[in-house]
């Protein structure tokens, strides 16, 4: 596996980088000795540790007396079970009286340079209250689901917080997803109201969004009302009785800027976020109120060492978990200033990020390896053009960061002064699990370093026993943590089976990893049939079913292939129905079809037509072989004796040569 080769190179590299003195001095966790002591404390007394953190970081309307009730096999996990709190009150109300009322909560940088909006905590509070009142007026109440299909505009953060204020569960669908993906998600969670926009501004273009909504809602009877934000001002269709404009509804006379909040139970659902798994349709990962917010705030504070006058920027889209936890909930719970960015790193020029860093004097900057790799290709002149000396801490998330990209980021963006925190976590974990602490941990490029205090991460063998040093195995977490998912929406059995079945009493992450002699974790990538494209998870099964839904396709198998920018790309093997001619035109059509079914992130890099797929006698596709061909490793296919028809391999290899 190519990932393994990369890991090998990384491990043989041996470079380490100690925390800079300046960062270390004032850090929340300021030495390895402190880290070890905290880790030991949290390990011996997890309940005491998490209760303390939660009380310190959050405002509880009704303090909890129970900390943890957990059974990792059923599974049934409850954190802070008898406490009551509200997320928007924690992110907004309390900052109105703690000296932060006039502090910037969100600095929004739109794609056009001049499109900047600053929301102080007071301003954000008022907008959130108005939106919460609007949702109530539309009939949304505690426990109802609200779908958000919005670009990276302030209305998205406002709508999220408004949902939390009235106890509604939001489900954000990334605005790059197609009508079909939107429809599947709305249908699964039975959303009552949908918030969307006319279009997304991206790379200098207005990409229509509302048309997807109209298509999706044809078969979504649960949605009663649709609120539309005017972002680009393009022509759209408004459906009488269903669609209303955000700006009109929010300005209505009876919409007040004060809205009493619901006191929620700690275990009430906060949001659902869909993520790809190895089989079937995407899973609706459910996060709850008290544990998630504790975890988001705790990790934001320790991992990014956020101080009160810092400007913090995370470049993720709020449509993914990273944006949920590290643009909105974590930073706002801490009363920090969070930058929200609309657009892409390379438009209008490949110095978009650096321009923003310079303009707002960003101190903490969190992005993904895929963005670093793309910007690296454009050369060092772009970061050099800007004063980046405000930066104190850099972060990385989404996939393993290769040492070349790490060094480029470290030297050209951080000026060799800033630690890079490489943060391993997942939609399911709610927040960062394995990461350096910037004032404490010596860094090794390519390693996410050590688990945070309170995170019982480990590597186990297939039989569940502990792996030894440097022995690759399954990444698991052996104890509950507050941010962990509480369910798969509407499917308790899938929840149990996916995460708690294989290794009893443990959470199974689905990643392969190893731990070196210093206790550093090296993540090798997914062990299941999930492809990580630009840090985004896509299930091969989803892409295959999209392909097979095309009238010309008989069968399809999809695997990941190495991609220099995206990390992994999509390689699809397609068998056509008899009588259908192979052609470049059809290939293009299939690419377009997948983009339409799932979204542009699922665009296949390669489509190889083939007369057959390598199958075992029992009919299972041998993906191992397909992966090797996609990677161009055609010398040794290992044991192929279980193949029903070994000649398939030769024709696949020939077919690949024809492609090049
Ligand atoms: C936060 C997020 C989760 C999967 C995860 C793993 C990969 C994320 C990583 C990383 C190596 C890192 N991943 N961060 N691999 N090093 N620092 O990305 O959530 O979209 O659910 O993806 O991403 O494979 O299992 P999500």
XYZ file of C-alpha atoms and ligand atoms in Angstrom:
686
model
C 0.000 0.000 0.000
C 1.411 3.374 -0.955
C 0.306 4.912 2.339
C 2.564 2.507 4.132
C 5.503 3.526 1.984
C 4.898 7.155 2.838
C 4.682 6.348 6.509
C 7.972 4.486 6.264
C 9.678 7.504 4.724
C 8.212 9.692 7.403
C 9.370 7.464 10.178
C 12.846 7.221 8.822
C 13.022 10.950 8.650
C 13.697 11.381 12.313
C 13.477 15.173 12.436
C 11.874 16.599 15.569
C 10.889 20.159 16.377
C 10.615 21.415 19.947
C 7.964 23.933 20.955
C 9.236 27.493 20.504
C 9.900 29.256 23.807
C 7.433 32.050 23.059
C 4.595 29.592 22.525
C 5.595 27.483 25.491
C 5.742 30.309 28.032
C 2.064 31.155 28.219
C 0.567 27.912 26.944
C -2.296 26.140 28.699
C -0.190 23.009 28.694
C 3.399 24.180 28.805
C 5.639 21.114 28.957
C 5.747 17.395 28.298
C 5.846 16.866 32.062
C 2.545 18.759 32.345
C 1.116 16.733 29.491
C 2.166 13.431 31.087
C 0.720 14.507 34.432
C -2.578 15.543 32.833
C -2.732 12.331 30.821
C -2.163 10.243 33.933
C -4.717 12.231 35.927
C -7.393 11.884 33.209
C -6.603 8.198 32.867
C -6.944 7.489 36.576
C -9.960 9.691 37.166
C -11.717 10.395 33.863
C -14.924 11.525 35.511
C -13.137 13.996 37.749
C -11.084 15.320 34.848
C -14.014 15.847 32.468
C -16.333 17.228 35.137
C -13.707 19.802 36.024
C -13.127 20.772 32.402
C -16.847 21.050 31.710
C -17.547 23.189 34.781
C -14.635 25.434 33.945
C -15.576 25.918 30.300
C -19.385 25.944 30.208
C -22.322 27.600 31.848
C -24.789 25.014 33.130
C -28.336 26.190 33.852
C -28.712 23.151 36.028
C -25.366 21.774 37.185
C -24.870 18.077 36.612
C -24.306 15.690 39.481
C -23.801 12.568 37.375
C -20.742 12.658 35.139
C -20.702 9.466 33.110
C -23.042 6.566 32.592
C -21.494 4.391 29.936
C -21.715 0.982 28.449
C -19.445 0.660 25.447
C -20.993 -2.609 24.272
C -24.726 -1.860 24.089
C -23.625 0.937 23.463
C -25.198 3.566 25.668
C -23.207 6.660 26.542
C -24.394 9.535 28.700
C -22.244 12.441 29.804
C -23.374 14.933 32.429
C -26.767 13.191 32.257
C -28.801 15.244 34.739
C -27.423 18.666 33.792
C -29.185 21.310 31.702
C -27.646 23.890 29.393
C -28.094 25.685 26.106
C -25.461 25.879 23.395
C -26.351 29.330 22.058
C -26.423 30.703 25.610
C -22.918 29.327 26.072
C -21.703 30.726 22.768
C -23.424 34.103 23.060
C -25.413 35.215 26.126
C -22.680 34.761 28.685
C -20.209 36.754 26.590
C -22.541 39.760 26.790
C -21.682 40.126 30.460
C -18.129 38.795 30.680
C -16.471 41.781 29.030
C -16.691 40.446 25.464
C -19.917 42.144 24.360
C -18.162 44.345 21.816
C -15.533 41.814 20.813
C -15.617 40.374 17.288
C -17.192 36.928 17.451
C -17.146 36.261 13.721
C -15.131 38.104 11.116
C -16.592 37.074 7.820
C -14.463 37.432 4.709
C -16.571 36.989 1.605
C -15.100 35.938 -1.692
C -14.999 39.498 -3.083
C -12.239 41.277 -1.164
C -14.508 44.079 0.015
C -17.182 41.750 1.285
C -16.317 41.767 4.963
C -18.735 41.656 7.851
C -17.852 41.728 11.508
C -20.296 40.441 14.084
C -19.589 41.396 17.658
C -20.970 39.032 20.283
C -23.834 41.473 20.828
C -24.625 41.672 17.111
C -24.450 37.932 16.660
C -26.692 37.452 19.686
C -29.355 39.714 18.178
C -29.240 38.002 14.779
C -29.397 34.553 16.343
C -32.377 35.557 18.486
C -34.171 36.935 15.436
C -33.530 33.746 13.486
C -34.620 31.627 16.439
C -37.866 33.608 16.622
C -38.347 33.137 12.891
C -37.874 29.375 13.182
C -40.392 29.276 16.031
C -42.829 31.247 13.889
C -42.393 28.664 11.148
C -43.460 26.008 13.607
C -40.057 24.587 14.530
C -39.819 23.373 18.100
C -37.659 21.353 20.415
C -36.533 18.107 18.817
C -37.527 19.084 15.247
C -34.918 18.775 12.526
C -33.843 21.719 10.392
C -31.741 21.198 7.273
C -29.160 23.833 6.358
C -27.889 23.854 2.767
C -25.949 27.078 2.704
C -22.691 28.548 1.446
C -20.025 29.904 3.786
C -21.977 33.002 4.746
C -22.755 34.341 8.231
C -26.369 33.191 7.923
C -25.109 29.614 8.235
C -23.556 30.211 11.675
C -26.574 32.285 12.698
C -28.978 29.524 11.678
C -26.985 26.850 13.514
C -26.989 28.815 16.735
C -30.668 29.708 16.274
C -31.513 26.002 16.065
C -29.617 25.306 19.258
C -31.421 28.183 20.975
C -34.846 26.608 20.496
C -33.699 23.020 20.874
C -34.053 22.074 17.212
C -31.528 19.643 15.723
C -29.687 20.989 12.704
C -28.405 18.904 9.878
C -26.013 20.734 7.592
C -25.589 19.506 4.057
C -22.399 20.758 2.390
C -23.425 23.159 -0.395
C -21.217 21.252 -2.854
C -23.493 18.221 -2.617
C -26.011 17.487 -5.359
C -29.808 17.546 -5.305
C -29.857 13.769 -4.873
C -27.497 13.885 -1.880
C -29.543 16.678 -0.331
C -32.753 14.780 -0.885
C -31.353 11.596 0.714
C -30.234 13.484 3.790
C -33.442 15.459 4.248
C -35.439 12.322 3.751
C -33.417 10.403 6.309
C -33.701 13.016 9.055
C -37.208 14.215 8.112
C -36.370 17.910 8.318
C -39.300 20.252 8.779
C -37.670 23.417 7.481
C -34.814 23.976 5.039
C -32.579 27.040 4.909
C -30.704 27.690 1.710
C -29.436 30.418 -0.645
C -29.877 31.390 -4.273
C -26.268 30.538 -5.124
C -22.741 29.876 -3.882
C -19.952 32.323 -4.790
C -16.898 30.306 -5.605
C -13.877 30.941 -7.767
C -15.451 34.081 -9.219
C -18.653 32.396 -10.277
C -22.161 32.209 -8.894
C -23.001 28.518 -8.727
C -26.787 28.088 -8.525
C -27.994 26.312 -5.392
C -31.729 26.858 -5.264
C -32.338 24.711 -8.364
C -30.939 21.715 -6.474
C -33.311 22.496 -3.641
C -36.328 22.625 -5.959
C -35.364 19.268 -7.388
C -34.694 17.685 -3.997
C -37.896 18.973 -2.437
C -40.024 17.321 -5.104
C -39.743 14.169 -3.055
C -39.285 15.538 0.463
C -42.772 15.925 1.921
C -41.404 16.559 5.417
C -40.174 20.044 4.453
C -42.944 22.562 5.048
C -41.032 25.778 4.544
C -37.873 26.871 2.811
C -36.052 30.075 3.767
C -33.812 31.496 1.045
C -30.845 33.813 1.579
C -30.045 36.141 -1.294
C -26.295 35.740 -1.748
C -25.596 36.281 -5.429
C -28.808 37.908 -6.598
C -29.337 35.485 -9.473
C -32.792 34.674 -10.820
C -34.460 31.838 -8.990
C -37.902 30.325 -8.715
C -39.753 30.906 -5.443
C -42.494 28.406 -4.710
C -45.642 30.087 -3.439
C -46.542 29.038 0.090
C -43.262 27.181 0.627
C -40.356 29.531 -0.085
C -39.692 32.773 1.745
C -36.808 35.223 1.575
C -34.534 35.339 4.604
C -34.099 39.129 4.453
C -37.838 39.720 4.364
C -38.701 37.199 7.054
C -35.952 38.405 9.399
C -37.080 42.026 8.997
C -40.684 41.288 9.847
C -42.199 43.469 12.528
C -43.017 40.606 14.867
C -39.476 39.193 14.840
C -37.762 40.412 17.979
C -34.036 40.458 18.710
C -34.603 38.766 22.040
C -35.489 35.109 22.312
C -35.532 33.125 25.533
C -33.539 29.925 25.156
C -34.579 26.347 25.879
C -32.840 24.680 28.779
C -31.762 21.459 27.131
C -30.867 18.170 28.726
C -27.190 17.391 28.314
C -28.039 14.366 26.184
C -30.574 16.089 23.921
C -29.436 15.893 20.302
C -27.585 18.961 19.052
C -26.986 18.096 15.420
C -26.889 15.347 12.844
C -24.099 15.296 10.290
C -23.984 12.754 7.493
C -20.750 10.974 6.722
C -19.771 8.192 4.364
C -19.280 4.677 5.557
C -18.090 1.518 3.870
C -21.542 0.303 2.939
C -24.848 1.705 1.855
C -26.047 5.235 2.301
C -24.307 7.872 4.427
C -24.753 7.652 8.192
C -26.387 10.433 10.173
C -23.898 10.878 12.989
C -25.698 12.234 16.059
C -23.997 14.550 18.542
C -25.578 15.712 21.768
C -25.481 18.939 23.729
C -23.389 18.870 26.905
C -20.651 16.432 25.972
C -20.088 17.783 22.474
C -19.837 21.404 23.586
C -17.525 20.532 26.462
C -15.299 18.652 24.079
C -15.312 21.296 21.322
C -14.444 24.070 23.783
C -11.822 22.001 25.619
C -9.951 20.907 22.497
C -10.091 24.371 20.910
C -8.538 25.848 24.015
C -5.763 23.325 24.527
C -4.855 22.352 20.977
C -4.880 25.870 19.523
C -3.933 27.543 22.783
C -6.512 30.231 22.053
C -6.043 33.433 24.072
C -8.521 36.236 24.439
C -6.991 38.650 21.963
C -6.166 36.026 19.336
C -7.591 36.047 15.845
C -8.265 32.468 14.944
C -8.940 31.123 11.446
C -10.045 27.714 10.284
C -10.431 27.347 6.517
C -12.823 24.388 6.555
C -16.372 24.586 5.258
C -18.984 24.579 7.999
C -20.660 21.792 6.026
C -18.049 19.405 7.455
C -17.422 18.521 11.080
C -14.264 20.653 11.218
C -16.309 23.764 10.531
C -18.916 22.783 13.115
C -16.414 22.271 15.922
C -13.605 24.670 15.008
C -15.239 27.613 13.252
C -18.451 27.854 15.223
C -18.927 25.906 18.453
C -15.440 25.619 19.970
C -14.244 29.188 19.323
C -17.559 30.847 20.229
C -17.940 28.837 23.429
C -14.535 30.236 24.425
C -15.512 33.791 23.453
C -12.805 33.838 20.777
C -12.697 35.693 17.453
C -13.250 33.283 14.586
C -12.758 34.064 10.905
C -15.248 32.575 8.491
C -14.010 32.501 4.900
C -16.066 32.173 1.734
C -14.220 31.114 -1.393
C -11.260 28.984 -2.399
C -7.525 29.173 -1.574
C -6.477 29.911 -5.146
C -8.903 32.637 -6.203
C -8.332 35.295 -7.387
C -4.664 34.388 -6.746
C -2.958 31.590 -4.806
C -2.259 34.006 -1.949
C -5.870 34.280 -0.802
C -5.167 32.743 2.621
C -1.996 34.741 3.188
C -3.711 37.954 2.251
C -6.378 37.285 4.873
C -3.768 36.339 7.476
C -1.987 39.632 6.859
C -5.162 41.696 6.714
C -6.611 40.465 10.003
C -3.323 39.603 11.712
C -4.350 36.011 12.176
C -2.585 34.256 15.081
C -3.825 30.709 14.684
C -4.401 29.133 11.282
C -5.951 25.705 10.687
C -6.201 24.109 7.242
C -5.913 20.803 5.353
C -2.933 19.087 3.690
C -4.711 19.130 0.325
C -4.790 22.953 0.416
C -1.124 23.097 1.431
C -0.130 20.780 -1.408
C -2.098 22.806 -3.945
C -0.518 26.063 -2.750
C 2.932 24.509 -2.588
C 2.768 23.964 -6.347
C 2.324 27.677 -6.900
C 5.692 28.417 -5.322
C 7.000 30.305 -2.329
C 6.573 33.789 -3.807
C 2.921 33.892 -2.813
C 3.385 33.505 0.938
C 6.509 35.704 0.725
C 4.438 38.590 -0.571
C 2.712 38.873 2.792
C 3.593 39.645 6.362
C 2.721 36.426 8.158
C 4.530 37.215 11.405
C 1.268 37.401 13.374
C 0.993 33.596 13.109
C 1.772 31.707 16.313
C 0.251 28.276 15.719
C -0.549 26.312 12.563
C -2.856 23.328 12.322
C -3.587 20.512 9.876
C -6.558 18.159 9.573
C -8.287 15.707 7.274
C -5.585 13.260 6.247
C -1.974 12.458 7.024
C 0.254 15.394 6.101
C 3.269 14.271 4.098
C 6.644 15.575 5.349
C 7.235 17.675 2.210
C 3.985 19.557 2.722
C 4.679 19.780 6.470
C 8.100 21.343 5.882
C 6.745 23.750 3.281
C 3.995 24.870 5.649
C 6.457 25.137 8.530
C 9.068 27.137 6.617
C 7.074 29.287 4.250
C 3.941 29.976 6.221
C 5.156 29.648 9.784
C 8.616 31.117 9.139
C 10.072 28.249 11.233
C 8.615 29.962 14.304
C 5.270 28.203 14.674
C 4.468 24.686 15.767
C 2.165 22.673 13.493
C -0.513 20.734 15.288
C -1.466 17.768 13.100
C -4.883 16.844 14.467
C -6.373 13.390 13.987
C -10.089 13.035 14.546
C -13.373 12.198 12.800
C -16.959 13.334 12.355
C -17.816 10.687 14.922
C -15.340 11.861 17.559
C -16.801 15.389 17.644
C -13.400 16.949 18.213
C -9.661 16.444 18.086
C -8.390 13.193 19.641
C -4.733 12.858 18.749
C -2.650 15.990 18.400
C 0.363 17.841 19.621
C -0.182 20.491 22.262
C 1.655 23.470 20.816
C 3.465 24.500 23.988
C 4.400 20.992 25.032
C 4.851 18.362 22.353
C 8.029 17.957 20.275
C 6.828 17.496 16.685
C 7.675 14.812 14.163
C 6.530 15.753 10.648
C 3.851 13.289 9.512
C 2.799 12.146 12.970
C -0.309 13.384 14.768
C 1.853 12.796 17.869
C 0.081 11.755 21.099
C -3.520 11.341 22.264
C -4.922 14.259 24.234
C -5.390 13.799 27.980
C -8.590 11.822 28.525
C -8.349 10.042 25.166
C -7.571 6.346 25.576
C -6.400 5.789 21.990
C -4.600 2.533 21.245
C -3.630 0.193 18.431
C -4.981 -3.331 18.532
C -4.464 -6.432 16.435
C -7.298 -8.151 14.596
C -7.942 -10.274 17.710
C -8.258 -7.183 19.913
C -4.954 -7.607 21.740
C -2.616 -4.631 22.064
C -0.158 -4.157 19.213
C 3.500 -3.669 20.048
C 5.675 -0.660 19.200
C 5.688 0.083 15.458
C 3.253 -2.730 14.777
C 0.457 -1.594 12.442
C -3.088 -2.303 13.576
C -6.555 -0.914 14.178
C -6.925 2.465 15.838
C -9.389 2.215 18.724
C -10.416 4.271 21.737
C -10.822 2.270 24.905
C -12.744 4.710 27.066
C -15.661 7.042 26.373
C -14.944 10.756 25.890
C -17.529 13.568 26.011
C -17.445 14.394 22.282
C -18.155 10.899 20.982
C -21.135 10.254 18.732
C -24.263 9.025 20.482
C -25.870 7.301 17.558
C -26.548 6.892 13.873
C -29.827 8.674 13.278
C -32.686 6.200 13.106
C -30.399 3.161 13.048
C -29.140 1.971 16.460
C -28.022 -1.329 15.005
C -25.778 0.314 12.449
C -24.325 2.465 15.255
C -23.449 -0.598 17.283
C -22.199 -2.660 14.386
C -20.040 0.010 12.789
C -18.190 1.195 15.861
C -18.550 -1.190 18.813
C -18.954 -4.668 17.432
C -15.557 -5.801 16.245
C -13.603 -4.937 19.400
C -15.914 -5.360 22.393
C -15.832 -2.458 24.821
C -13.871 -0.231 22.439
C -14.678 2.396 19.811
C -13.346 1.352 16.391
C -12.232 4.302 14.279
C -11.814 2.442 10.976
C -8.264 3.753 10.519
C -5.018 1.836 10.470
C -2.147 3.233 12.512
C 0.937 2.408 14.512
C 2.600 3.826 17.582
C 6.365 4.321 17.634
C 8.687 3.806 20.593
C 8.048 7.366 21.796
C 4.292 6.808 21.900
C 3.720 8.840 18.712
C 0.801 7.824 16.477
C 1.309 7.422 12.720
C -2.016 7.239 10.903
C -1.991 5.029 7.808
C -5.455 5.749 6.453
C -8.800 4.016 6.265
C -9.024 0.270 6.575
C -12.534 0.152 5.181
C -13.829 1.028 1.740
C -13.715 4.741 2.315
C -11.691 7.042 0.088
C -10.285 10.274 1.481
C -10.473 12.848 -1.318
C -9.049 16.218 -0.293
C -9.738 15.315 3.314
C -13.358 14.390 2.593
C -14.721 10.936 3.139
C -16.461 9.181 0.285
C -17.697 5.620 0.415
C -16.800 3.493 -2.602
C -20.262 1.940 -2.345
C -21.934 5.319 -2.836
C -19.950 6.089 -5.967
C -20.522 2.591 -7.318
C -24.254 2.837 -6.869
C -24.255 6.222 -8.586
C -22.441 4.665 -11.564
C -24.679 1.639 -11.715
C -27.708 3.941 -11.731
C -26.628 5.106 -15.214
C -28.543 3.227 -17.956
C -25.367 2.190 -19.814
C -23.575 0.688 -16.824
C -23.796 -2.958 -15.873
C -21.324 -3.035 -13.025
C -18.819 -0.758 -11.334
C -16.018 -1.011 -8.795
C -14.364 2.023 -7.291
C -11.028 2.291 -5.489
C -8.734 5.057 -4.308
C -5.618 6.019 -6.256
C -2.743 8.230 -5.088
C -3.235 11.852 -6.112
C -0.544 14.507 -5.669
C -2.923 17.220 -4.450
C -6.086 15.511 -3.296
C -4.254 12.787 -1.370
C -6.517 10.205 -2.946
C -8.452 10.324 -6.183
C -11.315 8.169 -7.434
C -10.536 5.366 -9.885
C -13.611 3.661 -11.311
C -13.735 0.371 -13.197
C -16.897 0.190 -15.266
C -18.471 -2.679 -17.161
C -20.973 -1.557 -19.764
C -24.237 -3.251 -20.654
C -24.015 -5.389 -23.768
C -24.378 -3.478 -26.996
C -23.101 -0.240 -25.473
C -19.954 1.145 -27.128
C -17.022 2.377 -25.073
C -16.186 5.973 -25.913
C -14.638 9.114 -24.481
C -18.029 10.737 -24.791
C -19.584 8.110 -22.558
C -16.706 8.451 -20.131
C -17.417 12.187 -19.841
C -21.090 11.493 -19.454
C -20.414 9.093 -16.566
C -18.181 11.624 -14.844
C -20.969 14.191 -15.174
C -23.451 11.650 -13.900
C -21.494 10.971 -10.700
C -21.058 14.715 -10.120
C -24.787 15.133 -10.465
C -25.660 12.206 -8.218
C -23.227 12.972 -5.392
C -21.511 16.278 -6.090
C -18.324 17.621 -7.667
C -16.145 16.278 -4.824
C -16.928 12.782 -6.095
C -15.630 13.463 -9.624
C -13.812 10.300 -10.780
C -10.215 10.910 -11.831
C -10.135 7.837 -14.065
C -12.831 5.685 -15.582
C -11.523 2.455 -17.013
C -13.921 0.403 -19.092
C -13.495 -3.326 -18.666
C -15.253 -6.474 -19.760
C -14.967 -8.022 -16.342
C -13.984 -7.439 -12.742
C -11.695 -9.671 -10.688
C -14.063 -11.711 -8.563
C -13.664 -14.572 -6.192
C -15.657 -17.714 -6.764
C -18.132 -16.482 -4.205
C -18.613 -13.348 -6.273
C -16.719 -10.856 -4.117
C -14.782 -8.219 -5.985
C -11.077 -8.371 -5.099
C -10.454 -4.700 -4.510
C -6.879 -5.348 -3.502
C -6.109 -6.131 -7.143
C -8.047 -3.152 -8.445
C -6.188 -0.898 -6.021
C -2.835 -2.200 -7.242
C -3.716 -1.594 -10.873
C -4.977 1.896 -10.049
C -1.710 2.613 -8.253
C 0.258 1.303 -11.226
C 1.779 -1.562 -9.235
C 1.286 -4.307 -11.749
C 4.231 -6.574 -10.980
C 2.933 -8.621 -8.113
C -0.696 -9.229 -7.315
C -0.069 -11.632 -4.473
C -2.322 -14.635 -4.090
C -4.840 -14.730 -6.934
C -5.786 -18.375 -6.586
C -9.277 -17.603 -5.354
C -10.146 -15.690 -8.508
C -12.915 -17.191 -10.595
C -11.251 -16.029 -13.815
C -7.555 -15.066 -13.490
C -7.371 -13.795 -17.102
C -9.372 -10.769 -16.038
C -6.180 -9.360 -14.540
C -4.324 -9.380 -17.840
C -7.091 -7.585 -19.627
C -7.350 -5.020 -16.808
C -3.607 -4.322 -17.023
C -3.834 -4.014 -20.818
C -6.850 -1.753 -20.470
C -4.965 0.504 -18.093
C -2.070 0.819 -20.576
C -4.554 1.901 -23.263
C -5.753 4.639 -20.959
C -2.341 6.274 -20.653
C -11.961 15.750 11.006
C -12.236 14.914 9.807
C -12.099 11.349 9.259
C -10.981 10.543 8.626
C -10.190 9.751 9.630
C -8.834 9.652 8.958
C -8.687 10.973 8.245
C -8.469 13.083 9.621
C -6.331 13.143 10.015
C -6.625 11.970 9.281
C -4.405 11.361 9.344
C -4.960 13.387 10.385
N -7.965 11.980 9.039
N -7.496 13.802 10.206
N -5.666 11.090 8.950
N -4.033 12.456 10.023
N -4.582 14.482 11.057
O -11.490 14.946 8.843
O -13.357 14.116 9.875
O -14.327 13.919 7.544
O -15.002 12.343 9.408
O -12.739 12.195 8.312
O -10.034 11.432 8.018
O -8.846 8.617 8.024
O -10.812 8.509 9.872
P -13.937 13.144 8.757
